[in-house]
Amino acid sequence: MMLKPTDGQRIVRALEVLDASGRSILEWQAARGRPLIDRASTRFLVIEPDRAELVKRIEARFDRMLEKGAIDEVRQITDLALDPDLPAMKAIGVRELQAAMAGELSFPEAIERAKIATRQYAKRQATWFRHQPGPEWLRLRLGDRAGSTISDTLFSAT
């Protein structure tokens, strides 16, 4: 896979691999050894919480992050004047809280936007999983029997 000149994050990673190993990332990707996992005997489980429950958990998680000092943490990294293209500066919530600190958004609006961005990220993850090839996908809804359902599925004969 060729790297795009505008993809700074992947370019930095490729240079780190080259520096650490003496081999390009393309060489590593082309080197095909024995797979670590026998895909033919692997069961793929995707656990999908109820959408309303997921939204509730996302909001509670972000509220806990705020209670534990997320605003101070964002203020501290902002004071460091780091490159905005660094992965840490792209974390969900950082830009939203920075905008509130700069007076561009109210804090409630920034918090709501960060929660929305988190929900969108969760949706992209679910979409990615739905489009992955595999021998079998078992989609489970979290609930009272989720643990026993997972156990039964993992240890049942295929």
PDB file of C-alpha atoms in Angstrom:
ATOM      1  CA  MET A   1       0.000   0.000   0.000  1.00  0.00           C
ATOM      2  CA  MET A   2       1.429   3.349  -0.989  1.00  0.00           C
ATOM      3  CA  LEU A   3       1.276   6.110   1.564  1.00  0.00           C
ATOM      4  CA  LYS A   4      -0.338   9.376   0.626  1.00  0.00           C
ATOM      5  CA  PRO A   5       1.978  12.378   1.028  1.00  0.00           C
ATOM      6  CA  THR A   6      -0.734  14.059   3.125  1.00  0.00           C
ATOM      7  CA  ASP A   7      -1.049  11.142   5.594  1.00  0.00           C
ATOM      8  CA  GLY A   8       1.399  12.381   8.201  1.00  0.00           C
ATOM      9  CA  GLN A   9       0.440   9.841  10.852  1.00  0.00           C
ATOM     10  CA  ARG A  10       1.151   6.819   8.623  1.00  0.00           C
ATOM     11  CA  ILE A  11       4.324   8.383   7.231  1.00  0.00           C
ATOM     12  CA  VAL A  12       5.673   8.897  10.752  1.00  0.00           C
ATOM     13  CA  ARG A  13       4.784   5.298  11.635  1.00  0.00           C
ATOM     14  CA  ALA A  14       6.522   3.990   8.484  1.00  0.00           C
ATOM     15  CA  LEU A  15       9.653   5.978   9.339  1.00  0.00           C
ATOM     16  CA  GLU A  16       9.593   4.655  12.923  1.00  0.00           C
ATOM     17  CA  VAL A  17       9.387   1.067  11.621  1.00  0.00           C
ATOM     18  CA  LEU A  18      12.276   1.683   9.213  1.00  0.00           C
ATOM     19  CA  ASP A  19      14.391   3.287  11.934  1.00  0.00           C
ATOM     20  CA  ALA A  20      13.699   0.542  14.481  1.00  0.00           C
ATOM     21  CA  SER A  21      14.028  -2.462  12.187  1.00  0.00           C
ATOM     22  CA  GLY A  22      16.017  -1.422   9.145  1.00  0.00           C
ATOM     23  CA  ARG A  23      13.145  -2.716   6.991  1.00  0.00           C
ATOM     24  CA  SER A  24      10.433  -0.693   5.319  1.00  0.00           C
ATOM     25  CA  ILE A  25       6.859  -1.155   6.358  1.00  0.00           C
ATOM     26  CA  LEU A  26       6.145  -2.500   2.856  1.00  0.00           C
ATOM     27  CA  GLU A  27       8.728  -5.242   3.425  1.00  0.00           C
ATOM     28  CA  TRP A  28       7.073  -6.178   6.707  1.00  0.00           C
ATOM     29  CA  GLN A  29       3.649  -6.254   5.069  1.00  0.00           C
ATOM     30  CA  ALA A  30       4.926  -8.363   2.161  1.00  0.00           C
ATOM     31  CA  ALA A  31       6.587 -10.914   4.460  1.00  0.00           C
ATOM     32  CA  ARG A  32       3.940 -13.564   4.864  1.00  0.00           C
ATOM     33  CA  GLY A  33       4.671 -16.094   7.535  1.00  0.00           C
ATOM     34  CA  ARG A  34       2.424 -18.677   9.085  1.00  0.00           C
ATOM     35  CA  PRO A  35      -0.698 -16.973  10.486  1.00  0.00           C
ATOM     36  CA  LEU A  36      -0.757 -16.613  14.246  1.00  0.00           C
ATOM     37  CA  ILE A  37      -4.398 -17.718  14.328  1.00  0.00           C
ATOM     38  CA  ASP A  38      -5.993 -20.515  12.333  1.00  0.00           C
ATOM     39  CA  ARG A  39      -8.920 -18.593  10.862  1.00  0.00           C
ATOM     40  CA  ALA A  40     -10.735 -21.785   9.852  1.00  0.00           C
ATOM     41  CA  SER A  41     -11.227 -22.765  13.479  1.00  0.00           C
ATOM     42  CA  THR A  42     -11.837 -19.262  14.809  1.00  0.00           C
ATOM     43  CA  ARG A  43     -15.197 -17.950  15.981  1.00  0.00           C
ATOM     44  CA  PHE A  44     -15.736 -14.235  15.593  1.00  0.00           C
ATOM     45  CA  LEU A  45     -18.040 -12.696  18.184  1.00  0.00           C
ATOM     46  CA  VAL A  46     -19.347  -9.185  17.865  1.00  0.00           C
ATOM     47  CA  ILE A  47     -21.090  -7.942  20.979  1.00  0.00           C
ATOM     48  CA  GLU A  48     -23.465  -5.123  20.171  1.00  0.00           C
ATOM     49  CA  PRO A  49     -25.149  -3.318  23.027  1.00  0.00           C
ATOM     50  CA  ASP A  50     -28.627  -1.956  22.531  1.00  0.00           C
ATOM     51  CA  ARG A  51     -28.256   1.435  20.809  1.00  0.00           C
ATOM     52  CA  ALA A  52     -30.084   3.331  23.566  1.00  0.00           C
ATOM     53  CA  GLU A  53     -27.939   1.607  26.217  1.00  0.00           C
ATOM     54  CA  LEU A  54     -24.780   2.450  24.246  1.00  0.00           C
ATOM     55  CA  VAL A  55     -25.756   6.129  24.046  1.00  0.00           C
ATOM     56  CA  LYS A  56     -26.419   6.166  27.799  1.00  0.00           C
ATOM     57  CA  ARG A  57     -23.025   4.567  28.501  1.00  0.00           C
ATOM     58  CA  ILE A  58     -21.197   6.961  26.158  1.00  0.00           C
ATOM     59  CA  GLU A  59     -22.743   9.967  27.882  1.00  0.00           C
ATOM     60  CA  ALA A  60     -22.007   8.603  31.367  1.00  0.00           C
ATOM     61  CA  ARG A  61     -18.408   7.837  30.366  1.00  0.00           C
ATOM     62  CA  PHE A  62     -17.827  11.359  29.056  1.00  0.00           C
ATOM     63  CA  ASP A  63     -19.415  12.833  32.195  1.00  0.00           C
ATOM     64  CA  ARG A  64     -17.030  10.712  34.324  1.00  0.00           C
ATOM     65  CA  MET A  65     -14.081  11.939  32.247  1.00  0.00           C
ATOM     66  CA  LEU A  66     -15.138  15.517  33.000  1.00  0.00           C
ATOM     67  CA  GLU A  67     -15.493  14.730  36.712  1.00  0.00           C
ATOM     68  CA  LYS A  68     -11.996  13.192  36.700  1.00  0.00           C
ATOM     69  CA  GLY A  69     -10.375  16.313  35.250  1.00  0.00           C
ATOM     70  CA  ALA A  70     -10.650  16.142  31.451  1.00  0.00           C
ATOM     71  CA  ILE A  71     -10.973  19.917  31.180  1.00  0.00           C
ATOM     72  CA  ASP A  72      -7.767  20.472  33.161  1.00  0.00           C
ATOM     73  CA  GLU A  73      -6.009  17.813  31.103  1.00  0.00           C
ATOM     74  CA  VAL A  74      -7.043  19.479  27.839  1.00  0.00           C
ATOM     75  CA  ARG A  75      -5.972  22.858  29.242  1.00  0.00           C
ATOM     76  CA  GLN A  76      -2.542  21.429  30.113  1.00  0.00           C
ATOM     77  CA  ILE A  77      -1.940  19.899  26.683  1.00  0.00           C
ATOM     78  CA  THR A  78      -3.214  23.073  25.025  1.00  0.00           C
ATOM     79  CA  ASP A  79      -0.685  25.096  27.039  1.00  0.00           C
ATOM     80  CA  LEU A  80       2.072  22.888  25.602  1.00  0.00           C
ATOM     81  CA  ALA A  81       1.218  24.243  22.118  1.00  0.00           C
ATOM     82  CA  LEU A  82       1.540  20.783  20.575  1.00  0.00           C
ATOM     83  CA  ASP A  83       1.091  20.159  16.866  1.00  0.00           C
ATOM     84  CA  PRO A  84      -2.685  19.862  16.316  1.00  0.00           C
ATOM     85  CA  ASP A  85      -2.037  16.955  13.934  1.00  0.00           C
ATOM     86  CA  LEU A  86      -0.647  14.753  16.707  1.00  0.00           C
ATOM     87  CA  PRO A  87      -2.940  11.806  17.502  1.00  0.00           C
ATOM     88  CA  ALA A  88      -3.415  12.967  21.116  1.00  0.00           C
ATOM     89  CA  MET A  89      -4.667  16.318  19.876  1.00  0.00           C
ATOM     90  CA  LYS A  90      -7.183  14.559  17.627  1.00  0.00           C
ATOM     91  CA  ALA A  91      -8.724  12.561  20.477  1.00  0.00           C
ATOM     92  CA  ILE A  92     -12.472  12.912  20.726  1.00  0.00           C
ATOM     93  CA  GLY A  93     -13.301  15.745  23.076  1.00  0.00           C
ATOM     94  CA  VAL A  94     -10.007  17.608  22.838  1.00  0.00           C
ATOM     95  CA  ARG A  95     -10.961  19.951  20.010  1.00  0.00           C
ATOM     96  CA  GLU A  96     -14.451  20.451  21.411  1.00  0.00           C
ATOM     97  CA  LEU A  97     -13.149  21.397  24.868  1.00  0.00           C
ATOM     98  CA  GLN A  98     -10.441  23.599  23.330  1.00  0.00           C
ATOM     99  CA  ALA A  99     -13.158  25.443  21.408  1.00  0.00           C
ATOM    100  CA  ALA A 100     -15.040  26.040  24.671  1.00  0.00           C
ATOM    101  CA  MET A 101     -11.868  27.289  26.385  1.00  0.00           C
ATOM    102  CA  ALA A 102     -11.294  29.684  23.496  1.00  0.00           C
ATOM    103  CA  GLY A 103     -14.853  31.012  23.831  1.00  0.00           C
ATOM    104  CA  GLU A 104     -15.910  29.614  20.451  1.00  0.00           C
ATOM    105  CA  LEU A 105     -18.478  27.285  22.070  1.00  0.00           C
ATOM    106  CA  SER A 106     -20.209  27.158  25.411  1.00  0.00           C
ATOM    107  CA  PHE A 107     -19.061  24.292  27.631  1.00  0.00           C
ATOM    108  CA  PRO A 108     -22.468  22.541  27.434  1.00  0.00           C
ATOM    109  CA  GLU A 109     -22.345  22.784  23.621  1.00  0.00           C
ATOM    110  CA  ALA A 110     -18.760  21.488  23.525  1.00  0.00           C
ATOM    111  CA  ILE A 111     -19.682  18.587  25.797  1.00  0.00           C
ATOM    112  CA  GLU A 112     -22.683  17.695  23.646  1.00  0.00           C
ATOM    113  CA  ARG A 113     -20.556  17.838  20.473  1.00  0.00           C
ATOM    114  CA  ALA A 114     -17.953  15.564  22.067  1.00  0.00           C
ATOM    115  CA  LYS A 115     -20.670  13.080  23.023  1.00  0.00           C
ATOM    116  CA  ILE A 116     -22.042  13.188  19.474  1.00  0.00           C
ATOM    117  CA  ALA A 117     -18.544  12.619  18.062  1.00  0.00           C
ATOM    118  CA  THR A 118     -18.148   9.619  20.378  1.00  0.00           C
ATOM    119  CA  ARG A 119     -21.478   8.161  19.222  1.00  0.00           C
ATOM    120  CA  GLN A 120     -20.414   8.668  15.597  1.00  0.00           C
ATOM    121  CA  TYR A 121     -17.129   6.884  16.308  1.00  0.00           C
ATOM    122  CA  ALA A 122     -19.004   3.964  17.897  1.00  0.00           C
ATOM    123  CA  LYS A 123     -21.228   3.785  14.814  1.00  0.00           C
ATOM    124  CA  ARG A 124     -18.174   3.692  12.511  1.00  0.00           C
ATOM    125  CA  GLN A 125     -16.737   0.847  14.603  1.00  0.00           C
ATOM    126  CA  ALA A 126     -19.983  -1.128  14.305  1.00  0.00           C
ATOM    127  CA  THR A 127     -20.078  -0.497  10.547  1.00  0.00           C
ATOM    128  CA  TRP A 128     -16.477  -1.687  10.216  1.00  0.00           C
ATOM    129  CA  PHE A 129     -17.285  -4.914  12.056  1.00  0.00           C
ATOM    130  CA  ARG A 130     -20.356  -5.549   9.891  1.00  0.00           C
ATOM    131  CA  HIS A 131     -18.205  -5.359   6.754  1.00  0.00           C
ATOM    132  CA  GLN A 132     -15.443  -7.712   7.907  1.00  0.00           C
ATOM    133  CA  PRO A 133     -15.281 -11.087   6.196  1.00  0.00           C
ATOM    134  CA  GLY A 134     -15.212 -14.140   8.354  1.00  0.00           C
ATOM    135  CA  PRO A 135     -16.490 -17.659   8.589  1.00  0.00           C
ATOM    136  CA  GLU A 136     -19.217 -16.735  11.079  1.00  0.00           C
ATOM    137  CA  TRP A 137     -20.316 -13.668  12.941  1.00  0.00           C
ATOM    138  CA  LEU A 138     -22.448 -14.061  16.014  1.00  0.00           C
ATOM    139  CA  ARG A 139     -24.068 -10.832  17.037  1.00  0.00           C
ATOM    140  CA  LEU A 140     -25.081 -10.713  20.663  1.00  0.00           C
ATOM    141  CA  ARG A 141     -27.119  -8.126  22.468  1.00  0.00           C
ATOM    142  CA  LEU A 142     -25.918  -7.350  25.947  1.00  0.00           C
ATOM    143  CA  GLY A 143     -28.380  -8.293  28.620  1.00  0.00           C
ATOM    144  CA  ASP A 144     -28.941 -10.504  31.596  1.00  0.00           C
ATOM    145  CA  ARG A 145     -27.837 -13.645  29.753  1.00  0.00           C
ATOM    146  CA  ALA A 146     -25.018 -12.190  27.650  1.00  0.00           C
ATOM    147  CA  GLY A 147     -22.265 -13.845  29.699  1.00  0.00           C
ATOM    148  CA  SER A 148     -23.788 -17.304  29.530  1.00  0.00           C
ATOM    149  CA  THR A 149     -24.608 -16.862  25.829  1.00  0.00           C
ATOM    150  CA  ILE A 150     -20.985 -15.953  25.098  1.00  0.00           C
ATOM    151  CA  SER A 151     -19.723 -18.887  27.157  1.00  0.00           C
ATOM    152  CA  ASP A 152     -22.145 -21.309  25.486  1.00  0.00           C
ATOM    153  CA  THR A 153     -21.112 -20.038  22.042  1.00  0.00           C
ATOM    154  CA  LEU A 154     -17.385 -20.223  22.696  1.00  0.00           C
ATOM    155  CA  PHE A 155     -17.438 -23.708  24.150  1.00  0.00           C
ATOM    156  CA  SER A 156     -20.063 -25.336  21.936  1.00  0.00           C
ATOM    157  CA  ALA A 157     -19.004 -27.606  19.078  1.00  0.00           C
ATOM    158  CA  THR A 158     -18.712 -25.784  15.771  1.00  0.00           C
TER     159      THR A 158
END
